[in-house]
Amino acid sequence: MRSPAKGAAVKWTRLAGSLTSCAVTFAATPAVLVGPAPTAHAKNGDTHVIGQGIEQVLDCNDATLMVNGTQNIVTAKGNCWAVTVMGSSNTVVADSVTHDITVYGYDETVLFHNGDPIIWDRGRELGMVNRLQRVGP
């Protein structure tokens, strides 16, 4: 195929037609929901603690707490929507967790006083040892 001469008009009908059919296909595809729609969400954004050897006390404020790193110690006051921990040798002690606790990595400890969260230990699925449990009042 030859390039058009300088200043010549280029016909885009074939490309435009293909793009139009693609856009129509995506617009006509119905959304499929698996399971019921969630009834509540974190209210105030996420709180991130990222690093090594950090010791921090914070207010979860109904948000998701994410801890990523190694040997961090986090005390979460109030209610957390969820807690996610990644890395190794992190410790999180939460007053309350509403939705879920998800842990990746190994030698992680997540303790909580109140709530009935879903506990998902991704590290244990790979043979790593983590401690996730409810503790006394």
JSON list of C-alpha atoms in Angstrom, two decimals:
[
{"chain": "A", "resi": 1, "resn": "MET", "atom": "CA", "xyz": [0.00, 0.00, 0.00]},
{"chain": "A", "resi": 2, "resn": "ARG", "atom": "CA", "xyz": [1.36, 3.39, -0.99]},
{"chain": "A", "resi": 3, "resn": "SER", "atom": "CA", "xyz": [1.34, 6.44, 1.24]},
{"chain": "A", "resi": 4, "resn": "PRO", "atom": "CA", "xyz": [-0.93, 9.23, 0.07]},
{"chain": "A", "resi": 5, "resn": "ALA", "atom": "CA", "xyz": [0.73, 12.12, -1.68]},
{"chain": "A", "resi": 6, "resn": "LYS", "atom": "CA", "xyz": [1.47, 15.20, 0.38]},
{"chain": "A", "resi": 7, "resn": "GLY", "atom": "CA", "xyz": [-1.69, 17.23, 0.83]},
{"chain": "A", "resi": 8, "resn": "ALA", "atom": "CA", "xyz": [-3.96, 14.40, -0.36]},
{"chain": "A", "resi": 9, "resn": "ALA", "atom": "CA", "xyz": [-7.05, 13.52, 1.67]},
{"chain": "A", "resi": 10, "resn": "VAL", "atom": "CA", "xyz": [-6.97, 10.23, 3.55]},
{"chain": "A", "resi": 11, "resn": "LYS", "atom": "CA", "xyz": [-10.14, 8.12, 3.68]},
{"chain": "A", "resi": 12, "resn": "TRP", "atom": "CA", "xyz": [-10.82, 6.98, 7.24]},
{"chain": "A", "resi": 13, "resn": "THR", "atom": "CA", "xyz": [-14.16, 5.32, 6.66]},
{"chain": "A", "resi": 14, "resn": "ARG", "atom": "CA", "xyz": [-12.94, 1.76, 7.18]},
{"chain": "A", "resi": 15, "resn": "LEU", "atom": "CA", "xyz": [-11.14, 2.56, 10.45]},
{"chain": "A", "resi": 16, "resn": "ALA", "atom": "CA", "xyz": [-14.00, 4.73, 11.71]},
{"chain": "A", "resi": 17, "resn": "GLY", "atom": "CA", "xyz": [-16.50, 1.98, 10.91]},
{"chain": "A", "resi": 18, "resn": "SER", "atom": "CA", "xyz": [-14.47, -0.57, 12.91]},
{"chain": "A", "resi": 19, "resn": "LEU", "atom": "CA", "xyz": [-14.12, 1.77, 15.88]},
{"chain": "A", "resi": 20, "resn": "THR", "atom": "CA", "xyz": [-17.84, 2.52, 15.81]},
{"chain": "A", "resi": 21, "resn": "SER", "atom": "CA", "xyz": [-18.74, -1.20, 15.87]},
{"chain": "A", "resi": 22, "resn": "CYS", "atom": "CA", "xyz": [-16.33, -1.76, 18.74]},
{"chain": "A", "resi": 23, "resn": "ALA", "atom": "CA", "xyz": [-17.85, 1.09, 20.76]},
{"chain": "A", "resi": 24, "resn": "VAL", "atom": "CA", "xyz": [-21.39, -0.17, 20.07]},
{"chain": "A", "resi": 25, "resn": "THR", "atom": "CA", "xyz": [-20.39, -3.70, 21.18]},
{"chain": "A", "resi": 26, "resn": "PHE", "atom": "CA", "xyz": [-19.02, -2.44, 24.51]},
{"chain": "A", "resi": 27, "resn": "ALA", "atom": "CA", "xyz": [-21.99, -0.15, 25.12]},
{"chain": "A", "resi": 28, "resn": "ALA", "atom": "CA", "xyz": [-24.46, -2.98, 24.44]},
{"chain": "A", "resi": 29, "resn": "THR", "atom": "CA", "xyz": [-22.72, -5.50, 26.72]},
{"chain": "A", "resi": 30, "resn": "PRO", "atom": "CA", "xyz": [-24.75, -5.79, 29.95]},
{"chain": "A", "resi": 31, "resn": "ALA", "atom": "CA", "xyz": [-23.00, -5.56, 33.29]},
{"chain": "A", "resi": 32, "resn": "VAL", "atom": "CA", "xyz": [-23.03, -8.83, 35.22]},
{"chain": "A", "resi": 33, "resn": "LEU", "atom": "CA", "xyz": [-23.00, -8.74, 39.01]},
{"chain": "A", "resi": 34, "resn": "VAL", "atom": "CA", "xyz": [-21.83, -11.76, 40.92]},
{"chain": "A", "resi": 35, "resn": "GLY", "atom": "CA", "xyz": [-23.63, -11.95, 44.25]},
{"chain": "A", "resi": 36, "resn": "PRO", "atom": "CA", "xyz": [-25.48, -9.14, 45.98]},
{"chain": "A", "resi": 37, "resn": "ALA", "atom": "CA", "xyz": [-24.29, -5.56, 45.69]},
{"chain": "A", "resi": 38, "resn": "PRO", "atom": "CA", "xyz": [-22.33, -4.35, 48.72]},
{"chain": "A", "resi": 39, "resn": "THR", "atom": "CA", "xyz": [-24.43, -2.50, 51.25]},
{"chain": "A", "resi": 40, "resn": "ALA", "atom": "CA", "xyz": [-21.78, -0.25, 52.76]},
{"chain": "A", "resi": 41, "resn": "HIS", "atom": "CA", "xyz": [-18.35, 1.12, 51.95]},
{"chain": "A", "resi": 42, "resn": "ALA", "atom": "CA", "xyz": [-15.46, 2.73, 53.75]},
{"chain": "A", "resi": 43, "resn": "LYS", "atom": "CA", "xyz": [-16.49, 6.25, 54.61]},
{"chain": "A", "resi": 44, "resn": "ASN", "atom": "CA", "xyz": [-13.31, 8.25, 54.77]},
{"chain": "A", "resi": 45, "resn": "GLY", "atom": "CA", "xyz": [-10.75, 6.78, 52.37]},
{"chain": "A", "resi": 46, "resn": "ASP", "atom": "CA", "xyz": [-7.91, 4.46, 53.20]},
{"chain": "A", "resi": 47, "resn": "THR", "atom": "CA", "xyz": [-5.13, 4.83, 55.74]},
{"chain": "A", "resi": 48, "resn": "HIS", "atom": "CA", "xyz": [-1.73, 3.56, 54.56]},
{"chain": "A", "resi": 49, "resn": "VAL", "atom": "CA", "xyz": [1.24, 2.68, 56.76]},
{"chain": "A", "resi": 50, "resn": "ILE", "atom": "CA", "xyz": [4.19, 1.84, 54.52]},
{"chain": "A", "resi": 51, "resn": "GLY", "atom": "CA", "xyz": [7.72, 1.22, 55.69]},
{"chain": "A", "resi": 52, "resn": "GLN", "atom": "CA", "xyz": [9.95, -0.69, 58.04]},
{"chain": "A", "resi": 53, "resn": "GLY", "atom": "CA", "xyz": [9.91, -0.61, 61.84]},
{"chain": "A", "resi": 54, "resn": "ILE", "atom": "CA", "xyz": [7.17, 2.02, 62.13]},
{"chain": "A", "resi": 55, "resn": "GLU", "atom": "CA", "xyz": [5.24, 2.18, 65.41]},
{"chain": "A", "resi": 56, "resn": "GLN", "atom": "CA", "xyz": [2.00, 4.11, 65.04]},
{"chain": "A", "resi": 57, "resn": "VAL", "atom": "CA", "xyz": [-1.30, 4.65, 66.84]},
{"chain": "A", "resi": 58, "resn": "LEU", "atom": "CA", "xyz": [-4.08, 5.92, 64.58]},
{"chain": "A", "resi": 59, "resn": "ASP", "atom": "CA", "xyz": [-7.85, 6.33, 64.30]},
{"chain": "A", "resi": 60, "resn": "CYS", "atom": "CA", "xyz": [-9.31, 4.05, 61.63]},
{"chain": "A", "resi": 61, "resn": "ASN", "atom": "CA", "xyz": [-12.34, 6.33, 61.23]},
{"chain": "A", "resi": 62, "resn": "ASP", "atom": "CA", "xyz": [-14.42, 3.60, 59.49]},
{"chain": "A", "resi": 63, "resn": "ALA", "atom": "CA", "xyz": [-11.85, 3.41, 56.67]},
{"chain": "A", "resi": 64, "resn": "THR", "atom": "CA", "xyz": [-9.63, 0.61, 55.38]},
{"chain": "A", "resi": 65, "resn": "LEU", "atom": "CA", "xyz": [-6.24, 0.26, 57.06]},
{"chain": "A", "resi": 66, "resn": "MET", "atom": "CA", "xyz": [-3.46, -0.96, 54.78]},
{"chain": "A", "resi": 67, "resn": "VAL", "atom": "CA", "xyz": [-0.09, -1.89, 56.28]},
{"chain": "A", "resi": 68, "resn": "ASN", "atom": "CA", "xyz": [2.74, -2.72, 53.89]},
{"chain": "A", "resi": 69, "resn": "GLY", "atom": "CA", "xyz": [6.33, -3.42, 54.88]},
{"chain": "A", "resi": 70, "resn": "THR", "atom": "CA", "xyz": [8.19, -5.23, 57.58]},
{"chain": "A", "resi": 71, "resn": "GLN", "atom": "CA", "xyz": [8.23, -5.12, 61.38]},
{"chain": "A", "resi": 72, "resn": "ASN", "atom": "CA", "xyz": [5.59, -2.37, 61.62]},
{"chain": "A", "resi": 73, "resn": "ILE", "atom": "CA", "xyz": [3.44, -2.15, 64.76]},
{"chain": "A", "resi": 74, "resn": "VAL", "atom": "CA", "xyz": [0.09, -0.40, 64.29]},
{"chain": "A", "resi": 75, "resn": "THR", "atom": "CA", "xyz": [-2.59, 0.17, 66.93]},
{"chain": "A", "resi": 76, "resn": "ALA", "atom": "CA", "xyz": [-5.88, 1.08, 65.24]},
{"chain": "A", "resi": 77, "resn": "LYS", "atom": "CA", "xyz": [-8.40, 2.87, 67.46]},
{"chain": "A", "resi": 78, "resn": "GLY", "atom": "CA", "xyz": [-12.09, 3.06, 66.62]},
{"chain": "A", "resi": 79, "resn": "ASN", "atom": "CA", "xyz": [-13.63, 0.99, 63.85]},
{"chain": "A", "resi": 80, "resn": "CYS", "atom": "CA", "xyz": [-11.84, -0.12, 60.68]},
{"chain": "A", "resi": 81, "resn": "TRP", "atom": "CA", "xyz": [-13.93, -1.03, 57.64]},
{"chain": "A", "resi": 82, "resn": "ALA", "atom": "CA", "xyz": [-11.20, -3.52, 56.66]},
{"chain": "A", "resi": 83, "resn": "VAL", "atom": "CA", "xyz": [-7.56, -4.33, 57.42]},
{"chain": "A", "resi": 84, "resn": "THR", "atom": "CA", "xyz": [-5.07, -5.46, 54.77]},
{"chain": "A", "resi": 85, "resn": "VAL", "atom": "CA", "xyz": [-1.51, -6.40, 55.72]},
{"chain": "A", "resi": 86, "resn": "MET", "atom": "CA", "xyz": [1.32, -7.18, 53.28]},
{"chain": "A", "resi": 87, "resn": "GLY", "atom": "CA", "xyz": [4.99, -7.97, 53.85]},
{"chain": "A", "resi": 88, "resn": "SER", "atom": "CA", "xyz": [6.41, -9.75, 56.88]},
{"chain": "A", "resi": 89, "resn": "SER", "atom": "CA", "xyz": [6.51, -9.51, 60.67]},
{"chain": "A", "resi": 90, "resn": "ASN", "atom": "CA", "xyz": [3.88, -6.74, 60.91]},
{"chain": "A", "resi": 91, "resn": "THR", "atom": "CA", "xyz": [1.58, -6.47, 63.94]},
{"chain": "A", "resi": 92, "resn": "VAL", "atom": "CA", "xyz": [-1.83, -4.77, 63.88]},
{"chain": "A", "resi": 93, "resn": "VAL", "atom": "CA", "xyz": [-4.11, -4.49, 66.93]},
{"chain": "A", "resi": 94, "resn": "ALA", "atom": "CA", "xyz": [-7.54, -3.09, 66.04]},
{"chain": "A", "resi": 95, "resn": "ASP", "atom": "CA", "xyz": [-10.41, -2.08, 68.32]},
{"chain": "A", "resi": 96, "resn": "SER", "atom": "CA", "xyz": [-13.00, -3.22, 65.76]},
{"chain": "A", "resi": 97, "resn": "VAL", "atom": "CA", "xyz": [-13.11, -4.48, 62.15]},
{"chain": "A", "resi": 98, "resn": "THR", "atom": "CA", "xyz": [-16.39, -4.49, 60.21]},
{"chain": "A", "resi": 99, "resn": "HIS", "atom": "CA", "xyz": [-15.86, -6.19, 56.85]},
{"chain": "A", "resi": 100, "resn": "ASP", "atom": "CA", "xyz": [-12.64, -8.18, 56.37]},
{"chain": "A", "resi": 101, "resn": "ILE", "atom": "CA", "xyz": [-9.05, -8.85, 57.37]},
{"chain": "A", "resi": 102, "resn": "THR", "atom": "CA", "xyz": [-6.81, -9.91, 54.47]},
{"chain": "A", "resi": 103, "resn": "VAL", "atom": "CA", "xyz": [-3.18, -10.86, 55.02]},
{"chain": "A", "resi": 104, "resn": "TYR", "atom": "CA", "xyz": [-0.48, -11.51, 52.43]},
{"chain": "A", "resi": 105, "resn": "GLY", "atom": "CA", "xyz": [3.03, -12.54, 53.41]},
{"chain": "A", "resi": 106, "resn": "TYR", "atom": "CA", "xyz": [4.35, -14.35, 56.46]},
{"chain": "A", "resi": 107, "resn": "ASP", "atom": "CA", "xyz": [4.80, -13.90, 60.20]},
{"chain": "A", "resi": 108, "resn": "GLU", "atom": "CA", "xyz": [1.95, -11.37, 60.27]},
{"chain": "A", "resi": 109, "resn": "THR", "atom": "CA", "xyz": [-0.19, -10.75, 63.37]},
{"chain": "A", "resi": 110, "resn": "VAL", "atom": "CA", "xyz": [-3.61, -9.12, 63.26]},
{"chain": "A", "resi": 111, "resn": "LEU", "atom": "CA", "xyz": [-5.61, -9.03, 66.49]},
{"chain": "A", "resi": 112, "resn": "PHE", "atom": "CA", "xyz": [-9.03, -7.41, 66.86]},
{"chain": "A", "resi": 113, "resn": "HIS", "atom": "CA", "xyz": [-11.35, -6.89, 69.81]},
{"chain": "A", "resi": 114, "resn": "ASN", "atom": "CA", "xyz": [-14.79, -6.42, 68.18]},
{"chain": "A", "resi": 115, "resn": "GLY", "atom": "CA", "xyz": [-16.58, -7.11, 64.92]},
{"chain": "A", "resi": 116, "resn": "ASP", "atom": "CA", "xyz": [-17.21, -10.20, 62.83]},
{"chain": "A", "resi": 117, "resn": "PRO", "atom": "CA", "xyz": [-14.93, -9.72, 59.80]},
{"chain": "A", "resi": 118, "resn": "ILE", "atom": "CA", "xyz": [-14.21, -12.23, 57.07]},
{"chain": "A", "resi": 119, "resn": "ILE", "atom": "CA", "xyz": [-10.67, -13.49, 57.68]},
{"chain": "A", "resi": 120, "resn": "TRP", "atom": "CA", "xyz": [-8.63, -14.27, 54.58]},
{"chain": "A", "resi": 121, "resn": "ASP", "atom": "CA", "xyz": [-5.08, -15.50, 55.18]},
{"chain": "A", "resi": 122, "resn": "ARG", "atom": "CA", "xyz": [-3.47, -15.55, 51.73]},
{"chain": "A", "resi": 123, "resn": "GLY", "atom": "CA", "xyz": [-0.07, -16.37, 53.26]},
{"chain": "A", "resi": 124, "resn": "ARG", "atom": "CA", "xyz": [-1.36, -19.55, 54.90]},
{"chain": "A", "resi": 125, "resn": "GLU", "atom": "CA", "xyz": [-2.67, -20.66, 51.51]},
{"chain": "A", "resi": 126, "resn": "LEU", "atom": "CA", "xyz": [1.00, -20.72, 50.44]},
{"chain": "A", "resi": 127, "resn": "GLY", "atom": "CA", "xyz": [2.24, -22.47, 53.58]},
{"chain": "A", "resi": 128, "resn": "MET", "atom": "CA", "xyz": [3.30, -19.35, 55.53]},
{"chain": "A", "resi": 129, "resn": "VAL", "atom": "CA", "xyz": [2.42, -18.89, 59.20]},
{"chain": "A", "resi": 130, "resn": "ASN", "atom": "CA", "xyz": [0.30, -15.89, 60.28]},
{"chain": "A", "resi": 131, "resn": "ARG", "atom": "CA", "xyz": [-1.80, -15.14, 63.39]},
{"chain": "A", "resi": 132, "resn": "LEU", "atom": "CA", "xyz": [-5.25, -13.63, 62.83]},
{"chain": "A", "resi": 133, "resn": "GLN", "atom": "CA", "xyz": [-7.70, -13.73, 65.69]},
{"chain": "A", "resi": 134, "resn": "ARG", "atom": "CA", "xyz": [-10.19, -12.05, 67.98]},
{"chain": "A", "resi": 135, "resn": "VAL", "atom": "CA", "xyz": [-8.77, -11.23, 71.42]},
{"chain": "A", "resi": 136, "resn": "GLY", "atom": "CA", "xyz": [-10.48, -10.48, 74.76]},
{"chain": "A", "resi": 137, "resn": "PRO", "atom": "CA", "xyz": [-12.54, -7.39, 75.50]}
]
